[in-house]
């Protein structure tokens, strides 16, 4: 079945540095991934997505990289700001219906 | 603000009781999903409705049930509550049914069972 997981439960970075959050998946047929950000007291919020026909996708200050060979994806946040402090989840929508399978999440703390 | 509303925000109740959580999807969204978030299980899919019909079920307990009404709002009913049911319950909505449709999450209902 589908499975996505994250490598580290917590990550602490200095304001202004770049952050890298990793995620591994198990199903080689997986073809679509989404990164969500969950701030304290709020629901998950869509950040960026990537399909398996791409290796890289860029958004505003965020980049997602997909390595299908090792079944790994990462979220890179450039010039991390205090407002980036949150829990980040990788998720995979399943084929039928689109329900999301979430990884465990990485809590990002940004030190001023 | 995602446009998805959930009520109540907090709920404290005793074991054995029954509660109802309510979700109003974004205007125009036909699909509603319910997720449970707990410390030990993470974010888990419970159930999905599309235009009033149940479309997918996850690891939802038999003590839990849900429905989507003609006005597209949805309710999640939790009965015979146990301490382990304490969690955050999120509702999400999307325009359509399928993996290509972005899901928008509500702020959640925090349920505490004492």
PDB file of C-alpha atoms in Angstrom, chain A residues 2 31-34 36 46 49 51 90-102, chain B residues 31-35 43-50 54-58 91-105:
ATOM      1  CA  UNK A   2       0.939   3.649  -0.075  1.00  0.00           C
ATOM      2  CA  UNK A  31       3.171   9.649  -9.317  1.00  0.00           C
ATOM      3  CA  UNK A  32       2.007  12.683  -7.421  1.00  0.00           C
ATOM      4  CA  UNK A  33       3.141  14.281  -4.164  1.00  0.00           C
ATOM      5  CA  UNK A  34       2.085  17.328  -2.206  1.00  0.00           C
ATOM      6  CA  UNK A  36       1.609  20.776   3.279  1.00  0.00           C
ATOM      7  CA  UNK A  46      -1.048  23.362   0.462  1.00  0.00           C
ATOM      8  CA  UNK A  49       3.048  19.737  -5.517  1.00  0.00           C
ATOM      9  CA  UNK A  51       4.192  14.945 -10.466  1.00  0.00           C
ATOM     10  CA  UNK A  90       4.616  15.280   2.533  1.00  0.00           C
ATOM     11  CA  UNK A  91       1.447  13.624   1.300  1.00  0.00           C
ATOM     12  CA  UNK A  92       0.340  11.416  -1.512  1.00  0.00           C
ATOM     13  CA  UNK A  93      -3.191  11.444  -2.929  1.00  0.00           C
ATOM     14  CA  UNK A  94      -4.335   7.952  -3.812  1.00  0.00           C
ATOM     15  CA  UNK A  95      -5.795   7.105  -7.176  1.00  0.00           C
ATOM     16  CA  UNK A  96      -9.417   6.639  -6.240  1.00  0.00           C
ATOM     17  CA  UNK A  97     -11.094   9.590  -4.635  1.00  0.00           C
ATOM     18  CA  UNK A  98      -7.961  11.488  -3.825  1.00  0.00           C
ATOM     19  CA  UNK A  99      -7.718  10.776  -0.122  1.00  0.00           C
ATOM     20  CA  UNK A 100      -4.375  11.903   1.207  1.00  0.00           C
ATOM     21  CA  UNK A 101      -1.792   9.651   2.811  1.00  0.00           C
ATOM     22  CA  UNK A 102       0.373  11.814   5.055  1.00  0.00           C
TER      23      UNK A 102
ATOM     24  CA  UNK B  31     -16.222  16.714  -1.998  1.00  0.00           C
ATOM     25  CA  UNK B  32     -15.685  16.561   1.760  1.00  0.00           C
ATOM     26  CA  UNK B  33     -12.989  14.595   3.544  1.00  0.00           C
ATOM     27  CA  UNK B  34     -12.572  13.916   7.265  1.00  0.00           C
ATOM     28  CA  UNK B  35      -9.158  13.352   8.842  1.00  0.00           C
ATOM     29  CA  UNK B  43      -2.899  12.559  10.148  1.00  0.00           C
ATOM     30  CA  UNK B  44      -5.209   9.731   9.127  1.00  0.00           C
ATOM     31  CA  UNK B  45      -7.958   9.736   6.548  1.00  0.00           C
ATOM     32  CA  UNK B  46     -11.348   8.710   7.905  1.00  0.00           C
ATOM     33  CA  UNK B  47     -14.006   9.093   5.239  1.00  0.00           C
ATOM     34  CA  UNK B  48     -14.924  10.976   2.086  1.00  0.00           C
ATOM     35  CA  UNK B  49     -18.198  12.154   0.598  1.00  0.00           C
ATOM     36  CA  UNK B  50     -18.909  13.504  -2.834  1.00  0.00           C
ATOM     37  CA  UNK B  54     -19.921   8.168   0.531  1.00  0.00           C
ATOM     38  CA  UNK B  55     -16.994   7.555  -1.824  1.00  0.00           C
ATOM     39  CA  UNK B  56     -14.097   6.287   0.261  1.00  0.00           C
ATOM     40  CA  UNK B  57     -13.504   4.961   3.723  1.00  0.00           C
ATOM     41  CA  UNK B  58     -10.291   4.797   5.690  1.00  0.00           C
ATOM     42  CA  UNK B  91     -12.456  18.498   7.454  1.00  0.00           C
ATOM     43  CA  UNK B  92     -11.193  19.255   3.965  1.00  0.00           C
ATOM     44  CA  UNK B  93     -13.057  20.021   0.783  1.00  0.00           C
ATOM     45  CA  UNK B  94     -12.310  19.980  -2.908  1.00  0.00           C
ATOM     46  CA  UNK B  95     -14.165  20.817  -6.061  1.00  0.00           C
ATOM     47  CA  UNK B  96     -14.120  17.353  -7.497  1.00  0.00           C
ATOM     48  CA  UNK B  97     -13.463  13.741  -6.782  1.00  0.00           C
ATOM     49  CA  UNK B  98      -9.971  12.506  -7.519  1.00  0.00           C
ATOM     50  CA  UNK B  99      -6.330  13.014  -6.821  1.00  0.00           C
ATOM     51  CA  UNK B 100      -5.910  16.065  -9.014  1.00  0.00           C
ATOM     52  CA  UNK B 101      -8.203  18.246  -6.948  1.00  0.00           C
ATOM     53  CA  UNK B 102      -6.565  20.357  -4.259  1.00  0.00           C
ATOM     54  CA  UNK B 103      -7.958  19.824  -0.797  1.00  0.00           C
ATOM     55  CA  UNK B 104      -8.563  22.827   1.437  1.00  0.00           C
ATOM     56  CA  UNK B 105      -8.498  22.146   5.149  1.00  0.00           C
TER      57      UNK B 105
END
